[in-house]
CSV table of C-alpha atoms and ligand atoms in Angstrom, one decimal:
chain,number,residue,atom,x,y,z
A,180,MET,CA,15.4,47.2,-63.8
A,181,LYS,CA,12.5,48.2,-61.8
A,182,ARG,CA,12.7,47.6,-58.1
A,183,VAL,CA,9.3,46.3,-56.7
A,184,THR,CA,8.1,45.8,-53.4
A,185,ILE,CA,4.7,43.7,-52.9
A,186,LEU,CA,2.8,44.5,-49.6
A,187,GLY,CA,0.2,41.4,-49.4
A,188,ALA,CA,2.5,39.1,-51.7
A,189,THR,CA,0.7,35.5,-50.8
A,190,GLY,CA,-2.8,36.9,-51.7
A,191,SER,CA,-4.6,36.8,-54.9
A,192,VAL,CA,-3.5,40.0,-56.2
A,193,GLY,CA,-0.1,39.7,-54.7
A,194,SER,CA,0.1,36.2,-56.6
A,195,SER,CA,-1.0,37.6,-59.9
A,196,THR,CA,1.5,40.8,-59.6
A,197,LEU,CA,4.3,38.0,-59.0
A,198,ASP,CA,3.1,36.1,-61.9
A,199,LEU,CA,3.9,38.8,-64.2
A,200,ILE,CA,7.1,39.8,-62.4
A,201,GLU,CA,8.4,36.4,-63.0
A,202,ARG,CA,7.5,36.2,-66.5
A,203,GLU,CA,10.1,39.1,-67.1
A,204,PRO,CA,12.9,38.5,-64.6
A,205,GLU,CA,15.4,40.6,-66.7
A,206,ARG,CA,13.0,43.5,-66.3
A,207,PHE,CA,12.1,43.6,-62.4
A,208,GLU,CA,14.0,43.3,-59.2
A,209,VAL,CA,12.3,42.3,-55.9
A,210,VAL,CA,13.2,44.2,-52.7
A,211,ALA,CA,10.7,42.9,-50.0
A,212,LEU,CA,7.7,40.7,-50.3
A,213,THR,CA,5.4,40.6,-47.2
A,214,ALA,CA,2.4,38.5,-45.9
A,215,ASN,CA,0.2,37.9,-42.8
A,216,SER,CA,1.2,34.2,-41.8
A,217,ASP,CA,1.6,31.9,-45.0
A,218,VAL,CA,5.3,31.6,-44.1
A,219,ALA,CA,5.7,28.4,-46.8
A,220,LYS,CA,4.2,30.5,-49.9
A,221,LEU,CA,6.2,33.7,-49.0
A,222,ALA,CA,9.5,31.8,-48.5
A,223,ALA,CA,8.9,30.1,-51.7
A,224,ALA,CA,8.2,33.3,-53.8
A,225,ALA,CA,11.1,35.2,-52.1
A,226,ILE,CA,13.4,32.3,-53.2
A,227,ARG,CA,11.8,32.2,-56.8
A,228,THR,CA,12.2,36.0,-57.1
A,229,ASN,CA,15.7,36.4,-54.9
A,230,ALA,CA,13.8,39.2,-52.9
A,231,ARG,CA,16.4,41.2,-50.7
A,232,LEU,CA,13.8,40.7,-47.6
A,233,ALA,CA,10.7,38.7,-46.7
A,234,VAL,CA,8.5,40.0,-43.8
A,235,VAL,CA,5.7,38.0,-42.1
A,236,ALA,CA,3.2,40.3,-39.9
A,237,ASP,CA,2.7,37.6,-37.6
A,238,ALA,CA,5.6,37.6,-35.3
A,239,SER,CA,5.0,34.3,-34.2
A,240,ARG,CA,5.6,32.9,-37.5
A,241,LEU,CA,9.2,34.6,-37.8
A,242,SER,CA,11.1,31.7,-36.6
A,243,ALA,CA,9.6,29.3,-39.2
A,244,LEU,CA,10.2,32.0,-41.9
A,245,SER,CA,14.0,32.2,-41.0
A,246,GLN,CA,14.1,28.6,-40.9
A,247,ALA,CA,12.5,28.1,-44.4
A,248,LEU,CA,15.0,30.9,-45.8
A,249,ALA,CA,18.2,29.7,-43.9
A,250,GLY,CA,21.3,29.7,-46.2
A,251,THR,CA,19.6,31.7,-49.1
A,252,GLY,CA,21.0,35.1,-48.0
A,253,ILE,CA,17.4,36.6,-48.1
A,254,ALA,CA,16.8,38.8,-45.0
A,255,VAL,CA,13.9,38.1,-42.7
A,256,ALA,CA,11.8,40.1,-40.4
A,257,GLY,CA,8.5,39.9,-38.5
A,258,GLY,CA,5.5,42.0,-36.9
A,259,ALA,CA,3.2,44.5,-38.2
A,260,ASP,CA,6.0,47.3,-37.7
A,261,ALA,CA,8.5,45.4,-39.8
A,262,VAL,CA,5.8,45.3,-42.5
A,263,CYS,CA,6.0,48.9,-42.6
A,264,GLU,CA,9.5,49.4,-42.4
A,265,ALA,CA,9.6,46.9,-45.6
A,266,ALA,CA,7.2,49.4,-47.2
A,267,ARG,CA,9.7,52.1,-46.4
A,268,LEU,CA,12.6,50.8,-48.4
A,269,ASP,CA,13.9,52.3,-51.3
A,270,CYS,CA,12.2,51.0,-54.6
A,271,ASP,CA,10.5,52.0,-57.9
A,272,TRP,CA,7.2,50.4,-57.4
A,273,THR,CA,5.2,49.3,-54.4
A,274,MET,CA,2.0,47.0,-54.8
A,275,ALA,CA,-0.4,47.5,-51.9
A,276,ALA,CA,-2.2,44.4,-51.6
A,277,ILE,CA,-2.9,43.9,-48.1
A,278,VAL,CA,-6.5,43.1,-47.4
A,279,GLY,CA,-8.5,45.4,-45.0
A,280,CYS,CA,-7.5,48.0,-42.6
A,281,ALA,CA,-4.4,46.2,-42.0
A,282,GLY,CA,-3.2,47.6,-45.2
A,283,LEU,CA,-3.7,51.2,-43.9
A,284,LYS,CA,-0.4,51.9,-42.2
A,285,PRO,CA,1.8,50.0,-44.6
A,286,THR,CA,0.3,52.2,-47.7
A,287,MET,CA,0.7,55.2,-45.8
A,288,ALA,CA,4.3,54.2,-45.1
A,289,ALA,CA,5.1,53.8,-48.9
A,290,LEU,CA,3.2,57.2,-49.7
A,291,GLU,CA,5.1,59.2,-47.1
A,292,GLN,CA,8.4,58.0,-48.6
A,293,GLY,CA,6.7,59.4,-52.0
A,294,HIS,CA,6.7,56.0,-53.8
A,295,THR,CA,4.9,55.0,-56.6
A,296,VAL,CA,2.2,52.9,-55.3
A,297,ALA,CA,0.0,50.6,-57.1
A,298,LEU,CA,-3.0,50.5,-55.0
A,299,ALA,CA,-5.2,47.4,-54.5
A,300,ASN,CA,-6.1,47.8,-51.0
A,301,LYS,CA,-9.3,49.7,-51.4
A,302,GLU,CA,-10.0,49.9,-47.5
A,303,SER,CA,-7.1,52.6,-47.3
A,304,LEU,CA,-9.1,55.0,-49.5
A,305,VAL,CA,-12.6,54.1,-47.9
A,306,SER,CA,-11.3,54.7,-44.3
A,307,SER,CA,-8.7,57.5,-44.9
A,308,GLY,CA,-9.3,58.6,-48.6
A,309,ALA,CA,-8.9,62.4,-47.7
A,310,ILE,CA,-5.6,61.7,-45.4
A,311,MET,CA,-3.8,59.3,-48.0
A,312,THR,CA,-4.4,61.4,-51.1
A,313,ALA,CA,-3.1,64.4,-48.9
A,314,ALA,CA,0.0,62.3,-47.9
A,315,ALA,CA,0.6,61.4,-51.4
A,316,ARG,CA,0.4,65.2,-52.7
A,317,CYS,CA,2.3,66.2,-49.9
A,318,HIS,CA,5.2,63.7,-50.4
A,319,GLY,CA,5.2,63.7,-54.2
A,320,ALA,CA,3.9,59.8,-54.2
A,321,THR,CA,1.9,58.8,-57.3
A,322,LEU,CA,-1.1,56.5,-56.8
A,323,LEU,CA,-2.0,53.9,-59.4
A,324,PRO,CA,-5.3,52.2,-59.2
A,325,VAL,CA,-5.6,48.7,-59.3
A,326,ASP,CA,-9.1,47.8,-58.6
A,327,SER,CA,-10.2,46.8,-61.9
A,328,GLU,CA,-13.0,49.3,-62.1
A,329,HIS,CA,-10.6,52.3,-61.0
A,330,ASN,CA,-7.9,51.2,-63.4
A,331,ALA,CA,-10.5,51.2,-66.2
A,332,VAL,CA,-11.4,54.8,-65.4
A,333,PHE,CA,-8.0,55.7,-65.2
A,334,GLN,CA,-7.5,54.2,-68.8
A,335,CYS,CA,-10.2,56.1,-70.0
A,336,LEU,CA,-9.7,59.6,-68.7
A,337,ASP,CA,-8.3,61.4,-71.5
A,338,ARG,CA,-6.1,64.7,-71.3
A,339,THR,CA,-8.9,67.2,-71.3
A,340,ALA,CA,-9.6,69.2,-68.0
A,341,PRO,CA,-11.5,67.7,-65.0
A,342,ARG,CA,-14.4,69.6,-65.6
A,343,SER,CA,-15.2,67.8,-68.9
A,344,VAL,CA,-16.1,64.5,-67.2
A,345,SER,CA,-19.5,64.6,-66.5
A,346,ARG,CA,-19.9,61.0,-64.8
A,347,ILE,CA,-18.1,57.8,-63.7
A,348,ILE,CA,-19.9,54.8,-64.2
A,349,LEU,CA,-18.6,51.8,-62.4
A,350,THR,CA,-19.7,48.6,-63.6
A,351,ALA,CA,-20.6,45.7,-61.1
A,352,SER,CA,-21.2,42.0,-61.8
A,353,GLY,CA,-23.9,41.5,-59.5
A,354,GLY,CA,-22.0,38.8,-57.7
A,355,PRO,CA,-23.5,35.3,-57.5
A,356,PHE,CA,-26.9,36.4,-55.9
A,357,ARG,CA,-27.9,38.8,-58.3
A,358,ALA,CA,-31.1,36.8,-59.5
A,359,THR,CA,-31.5,34.4,-56.0
A,360,PRO,CA,-35.1,35.2,-54.6
A,361,ILE,CA,-34.6,37.4,-51.5
A,362,GLU,CA,-36.1,34.6,-48.9
A,363,ALA,CA,-33.4,32.1,-50.2
A,364,MET,CA,-30.7,34.8,-49.4
A,365,ARG,CA,-31.0,34.1,-45.8
A,366,ALA,CA,-29.6,30.6,-46.1
A,367,ILE,CA,-26.4,31.6,-48.4
A,368,THR,CA,-23.3,29.9,-47.0
A,369,PRO,CA,-19.8,31.0,-47.0
A,370,GLU,CA,-18.8,28.6,-49.8
A,371,GLN,CA,-21.7,29.9,-52.0
A,372,ALA,CA,-20.8,33.4,-51.5
A,373,VAL,CA,-17.2,33.1,-52.1
A,374,ALA,CA,-17.9,31.3,-55.4
A,375,HIS,CA,-17.8,34.5,-57.8
A,376,PRO,CA,-19.1,34.0,-61.2
A,377,ASN,CA,-16.5,35.8,-63.3
A,378,TRP,CA,-13.5,36.8,-61.0
A,379,SER,CA,-11.1,34.9,-58.7
A,380,MET,CA,-10.3,36.7,-55.4
A,381,GLY,CA,-9.6,36.5,-51.9
A,382,ALA,CA,-12.5,35.5,-49.5
A,383,LYS,CA,-13.2,38.8,-48.2
A,384,ILE,CA,-13.6,40.7,-51.4
A,385,SER,CA,-15.5,37.7,-52.8
A,386,VAL,CA,-18.4,38.1,-49.8
A,387,ASP,CA,-18.3,42.0,-50.4
A,388,SER,CA,-19.1,41.3,-54.1
A,389,ALA,CA,-21.9,38.9,-53.1
A,390,THR,CA,-23.4,41.6,-50.9
A,391,MET,CA,-22.4,44.1,-53.3
A,392,MET,CA,-20.7,46.2,-50.4
A,393,ASN,CA,-17.8,46.1,-52.7
A,394,LYS,CA,-19.1,48.4,-55.3
A,395,GLY,CA,-20.2,50.6,-52.4
A,396,LEU,CA,-16.6,50.6,-51.3
A,397,GLU,CA,-15.6,51.4,-54.7
A,398,LEU,CA,-17.9,54.3,-55.2
A,399,ILE,CA,-16.1,55.8,-52.1
A,400,GLU,CA,-12.5,54.8,-53.6
A,401,ALA,CA,-13.6,56.6,-56.6
A,402,ARG,CA,-14.4,59.7,-55.2
A,403,HIS,CA,-10.7,59.9,-53.5
A,404,LEU,CA,-9.0,58.5,-56.5
A,405,PHE,CA,-11.0,61.1,-59.2
A,406,PRO,CA,-11.9,64.5,-59.3
A,407,ILE,CA,-15.7,63.9,-59.1
A,408,ALA,CA,-18.6,64.7,-56.7
A,409,PRO,CA,-20.5,61.8,-55.3
A,410,ASP,CA,-23.4,62.6,-57.4
A,411,GLN,CA,-21.6,62.3,-60.5
A,412,LEU,CA,-20.8,58.6,-59.6
A,413,ASP,CA,-23.0,55.8,-61.0
A,414,VAL,CA,-23.4,51.8,-60.9
A,415,ILE,CA,-24.4,49.7,-63.6
A,416,VAL,CA,-24.9,46.1,-63.4
A,417,HIS,CA,-23.4,44.1,-66.2
A,418,ARG,CA,-23.1,40.4,-65.4
A,419,GLN,CA,-20.3,39.6,-67.9
A,420,SER,CA,-17.7,41.7,-66.4
A,421,VAL,CA,-16.6,42.6,-69.8
A,422,VAL,CA,-16.6,46.5,-69.6
A,423,HIS,CA,-14.9,47.4,-66.5
A,424,SER,CA,-16.0,50.9,-66.1
A,425,MET,CA,-16.7,53.9,-68.0
A,426,VAL,CA,-16.2,57.5,-68.2
A,427,GLU,CA,-18.9,60.1,-69.6
A,428,TYR,CA,-17.8,63.4,-70.8
A,429,ILE,CA,-20.0,66.7,-71.1
A,430,ASP,CA,-20.2,66.1,-74.8
A,431,GLY,CA,-21.9,62.8,-74.4
A,432,SER,CA,-18.9,60.6,-75.3
A,433,VAL,CA,-18.7,57.8,-73.1
A,434,LEU,CA,-15.2,56.0,-73.2
A,435,ALA,CA,-15.0,52.3,-71.8
A,436,GLN,CA,-12.1,50.0,-70.9
A,437,LEU,CA,-13.0,46.2,-72.1
A,438,GLY,CA,-11.1,43.0,-71.3
A,439,THR,CA,-11.3,39.6,-69.9
A,440,PRO,CA,-11.9,39.5,-66.2
A,441,ASP,CA,-8.2,38.9,-65.3
A,442,MET,CA,-6.8,41.1,-62.8
A,443,ARG,CA,-3.2,40.7,-64.6
A,444,THR,CA,-4.7,43.0,-67.0
A,445,PRO,CA,-5.2,45.9,-64.6
A,446,ILE,CA,-2.0,45.3,-62.3
A,447,ALA,CA,-0.1,45.1,-65.5
A,448,TYR,CA,-1.0,48.6,-66.5
A,449,ALA,CA,-0.1,49.8,-63.1
A,450,LEU,CA,3.2,47.8,-63.3
A,451,ALA,CA,4.3,49.0,-66.9
A,452,TRP,CA,2.6,52.6,-66.5
A,453,PRO,CA,3.0,55.0,-68.3
A,454,GLU,CA,4.1,52.1,-70.7
A,455,ARG,CA,2.1,49.0,-71.5
A,456,MET,CA,3.5,45.1,-71.0
A,457,GLU,CA,2.6,41.9,-72.3
A,458,THR,CA,0.2,39.6,-70.3
A,459,PRO,CA,-0.7,36.1,-70.8
A,460,CYS,CA,-4.7,37.2,-70.3
A,461,ALA,CA,-7.0,35.6,-72.7
A,462,ARG,CA,-8.0,38.1,-75.2
A,463,LEU,CA,-11.7,39.4,-75.5
A,464,ASP,CA,-13.6,37.4,-78.1
A,465,LEU,CA,-16.8,39.8,-78.3
A,466,ALA,CA,-18.3,37.4,-81.1
A,467,ALA,CA,-18.1,34.6,-78.8
A,468,ILE,CA,-19.6,36.4,-76.2
A,469,GLY,CA,-22.5,37.6,-78.3
A,470,SER,CA,-24.0,40.4,-76.3
A,471,LEU,CA,-23.3,42.5,-73.4
A,472,GLU,CA,-26.1,43.2,-70.7
A,473,PHE,CA,-26.3,45.9,-68.5
A,474,GLU,CA,-29.4,47.0,-65.7
A,475,ALA,CA,-29.7,49.1,-62.9
A,476,PRO,CA,-28.7,48.0,-59.5
A,477,ASP,CA,-31.4,46.6,-56.8
A,478,TYR,CA,-31.0,48.6,-53.8
A,479,GLU,CA,-33.4,46.7,-51.9
A,480,ARG,CA,-31.7,43.4,-52.6
A,481,PHE,CA,-28.5,44.9,-51.7
A,482,PRO,CA,-28.8,47.3,-48.5
A,483,ALA,CA,-25.0,47.4,-48.4
A,484,LEU,CA,-25.0,49.3,-51.4
A,485,ARG,CA,-27.6,51.6,-49.8
A,486,LEU,CA,-25.4,52.1,-46.8
A,487,ALA,CA,-22.4,52.8,-48.8
A,488,ARG,CA,-24.0,55.5,-50.9
A,489,ALA,CA,-25.1,57.1,-47.6
A,490,ALA,CA,-21.5,57.0,-46.1
A,491,LEU,CA,-20.2,58.5,-49.7
A,492,ALA,CA,-22.7,61.4,-49.3
A,493,ALA,CA,-22.0,62.1,-45.5
A,494,ASP,CA,-18.3,61.5,-45.7
A,495,GLY,CA,-16.4,62.3,-42.3
A,496,ALA,CA,-16.0,59.3,-40.1
A,497,ARG,CA,-18.9,57.4,-41.9
A,498,PRO,CA,-16.9,55.6,-44.4
A,499,ALA,CA,-14.5,54.2,-42.1
A,500,ILE,CA,-17.1,53.0,-39.6
A,501,LEU,CA,-19.0,51.4,-42.7
A,502,ASN,CA,-15.5,49.6,-43.7
A,503,ALA,CA,-14.7,48.3,-40.1
A,504,ALA,CA,-18.2,47.2,-39.4
A,505,ASN,CA,-18.2,45.3,-42.7
A,506,GLU,CA,-14.7,43.8,-42.1
A,507,VAL,CA,-16.1,42.3,-38.7
A,508,ALA,CA,-19.2,41.1,-40.1
A,509,VAL,CA,-17.7,39.5,-43.2
A,510,ALA,CA,-15.3,37.8,-40.8
A,511,ALA,CA,-18.0,36.5,-38.5
A,512,PHE,CA,-20.0,35.3,-41.7
A,513,LEU,CA,-17.0,33.4,-43.1
A,514,ASP,CA,-16.5,32.0,-39.7
A,515,ARG,CA,-20.5,30.8,-39.7
A,516,ARG,CA,-21.2,33.1,-36.5
A,517,VAL,CA,-23.5,35.2,-38.5
A,518,GLY,CA,-26.2,34.7,-41.6
A,519,PHE,CA,-25.5,36.7,-45.2
A,520,LEU,CA,-28.0,39.1,-44.5
A,521,GLU,CA,-26.9,40.0,-41.1
A,522,ILE,CA,-23.8,41.7,-42.7
A,523,ALA,CA,-25.6,44.7,-43.6
A,524,ALA,CA,-27.8,44.5,-40.6
A,525,ILE,CA,-24.5,44.9,-38.4
A,526,VAL,CA,-22.9,47.6,-40.5
A,527,ALA,CA,-26.2,49.5,-40.6
A,528,ASP,CA,-26.8,48.9,-36.7
A,529,THR,CA,-23.3,50.0,-36.0
A,530,LEU,CA,-23.7,53.4,-38.2
A,531,ASP,CA,-26.8,53.9,-36.3
A,532,CYS,CA,-24.9,54.1,-32.9
A,533,TYR,CA,-21.8,55.4,-33.7
A,534,ASP,CA,-21.2,59.1,-34.9
A,535,PRO,CA,-17.9,60.6,-34.3
A,536,ALA,CA,-16.3,63.8,-35.7
A,537,ALA,CA,-14.2,63.4,-39.2
A,538,PRO,CA,-11.1,62.3,-38.4
A,539,GLU,CA,-8.1,64.3,-39.3
A,540,THR,CA,-5.3,61.8,-38.9
A,541,LEU,CA,-4.4,58.4,-39.5
A,542,ASP,CA,-4.3,57.5,-36.0
A,543,ALA,CA,-7.7,59.2,-35.6
A,544,VAL,CA,-9.2,56.8,-38.4
A,545,LEU,CA,-7.4,53.9,-36.7
A,546,ALA,CA,-8.9,54.8,-33.4
A,547,ILE,CA,-12.7,54.9,-35.1
A,548,ASP,CA,-11.9,51.8,-36.8
A,549,ALA,CA,-11.2,50.1,-33.4
A,550,GLU,CA,-14.3,51.4,-31.7
A,551,ALA,CA,-16.6,50.5,-34.8
A,552,ARG,CA,-15.0,47.0,-34.5
A,553,ARG,CA,-15.8,46.7,-30.8
A,554,ILE,CA,-19.6,47.8,-31.6
A,555,ALA,CA,-19.9,45.6,-34.8
A,556,GLY,CA,-18.6,42.7,-32.5
A,557,MET,CA,-21.3,43.2,-29.8
A,558,ARG,CA,-23.7,43.2,-32.5
A,559,VAL,CA,-22.1,39.8,-33.9
A,560,LYS,CA,-22.6,38.4,-30.5
A,561,ASP,CA,-26.2,39.7,-30.3
A,562,CYS,CA,-26.7,37.5,-33.4
A,563,VAL,CA,-25.2,34.5,-32.1
A,564,ALA,CA,-27.0,34.7,-28.9
B,714,NAD,P1,-6.2,37.9,-50.3
B,714,NAD,O1,-7.0,37.8,-48.9
B,714,NAD,O2,-6.1,36.8,-51.2
B,714,NAD,O3,-4.7,38.6,-49.6
B,714,NAD,C1,-4.6,39.3,-48.6
B,714,NAD,C2,-3.0,39.5,-48.6
B,714,NAD,O4,-3.0,40.4,-47.4
B,714,NAD,C3,-2.3,38.2,-48.2
B,714,NAD,O5,-0.9,38.5,-48.8
B,714,NAD,C4,-2.2,38.3,-46.5
B,714,NAD,O6,-1.0,37.5,-46.2
B,714,NAD,C5,-2.2,39.9,-46.5
B,714,NAD,N1,-2.5,40.2,-45.0
B,714,NAD,C6,-3.8,39.8,-44.4
B,714,NAD,N2,-4.2,40.3,-43.2
B,714,NAD,C7,-2.8,40.8,-43.0
B,714,NAD,C8,-2.4,41.7,-42.0
B,714,NAD,N3,-3.1,41.9,-40.8
B,714,NAD,N4,-1.2,42.1,-42.0
B,714,NAD,C9,-0.1,42.0,-43.0
B,714,NAD,N5,-0.7,41.6,-44.1
B,714,NAD,C10,-1.8,41.1,-44.1
B,714,NAD,O7,-6.9,39.4,-50.7
B,714,NAD,P2,-7.0,39.9,-52.2
B,714,NAD,O8,-8.1,39.3,-52.9
B,714,NAD,O9,-5.4,39.8,-53.0
B,714,NAD,O10,-7.2,41.4,-52.0
B,714,NAD,C11,-6.2,42.3,-51.6
B,714,NAD,C12,-6.6,43.6,-51.4
B,714,NAD,O11,-7.0,43.9,-53.1
B,714,NAD,C13,-8.0,43.7,-50.8
B,714,NAD,O12,-8.0,45.3,-50.2
B,714,NAD,C14,-9.1,43.8,-51.9
B,714,NAD,O13,-10.3,44.5,-51.6
B,714,NAD,C15,-8.4,44.4,-53.0
B,714,NAD,N6,-8.8,44.3,-54.5
B,714,NAD,C16,-8.6,42.7,-54.9
B,714,NAD,C17,-8.9,42.3,-56.0
B,714,NAD,C18,-8.9,40.7,-56.6
B,714,NAD,O14,-9.2,40.4,-57.5
B,714,NAD,N7,-8.6,39.7,-55.4
B,714,NAD,C19,-9.5,43.1,-56.9
B,714,NAD,C20,-9.7,44.1,-56.4
B,714,NAD,C21,-9.2,44.8,-55.3
B,715,MG,MG1,-13.2,46.3,-58.3
């Protein structure tokens, strides 16, 4: 039995992970499930999987969780520290699928226990990649990439030396506004931005896909996961989301991983690694698809991608500031307080007026994150005024 913990069990990635685990109950045992506030969904999942512990990060929801699980024998806890405690419990595999910077401490807690961590929470690596990967090395933890692009790259890396890789090429769908006239982008609503053409995902990452900030975050994520320099990382727009990414070798060979766009495939790869497991995902029918298209990304239309590229090259505190400002701007957009085009503008303004030294500890990252959020929050107010 593989003992698993899911951080962010009620989200899109968390639910897909539960779906796979529940298909093979004889193979998996659930240690802990955590969620932010959706107590009903968390309790239902804990009962279905007979989890040992259910944790709600929003401590004001703890009594509701206790009530929902009364008489089941499932332990309950509440608060952000309790999420980190859950991440520290002994287990064989942890899914880190909390969204945003809230995932940093729980992910770190799991790595410090030397756990095998399937990492969906890309913000962890963007804000604190060097610190997280150093902790993983120091504590003997294993990081398995879940983001579909990085999972594809992971699958395409052969056993040759790292220097035989010449380029990593991340594919991007281009999101719902790949061909929208730029003038029309000003009026984009949250509903339009969240409706991704190929993938069904949480609201924040869906907006990130629409601005292409998601691909920018993924470039930074890739730099920390794989032994590669920033100038060896490329993005190509591929609107069908069938080729999930590619690795180019010094001999000219390019290996790609393909599949239908369903997160259960990369999650299953991480869950069964180093083996494989069955999934119910639709099989790829290339004859029905007919042709696969590729084009260069448009850095004018998607300034967020340009900002992320610059943060990738500059490194230090820049990626943490980029990420924090983006989280604030995306939340304000989803709240209808700022427009779609203002998301990248708020990130750019925050980066312009805040340039601290590179953080060396997770606490330093969190301090930079907090200050960048404060500055971005002021920009949001300026936009609303
Ligand atoms: P989601 O919004 O659907 O779910 C987020 C989960 O995090 C929920 O369980 C929520 O309860 C929990 N959470 C939110 N705030 C929290 C807090 N403050 N403290 C504790 N828990 C909190 O998000 P998602 O789409 O599942 O994405 C999760 C992560 O995976 C993100 O970092 C995203 O970028 C990444 N990712 C997602 C996909 C996808 O297909 N959805 C693909 C690649 C990477
Ligand atoms: Mg991705």
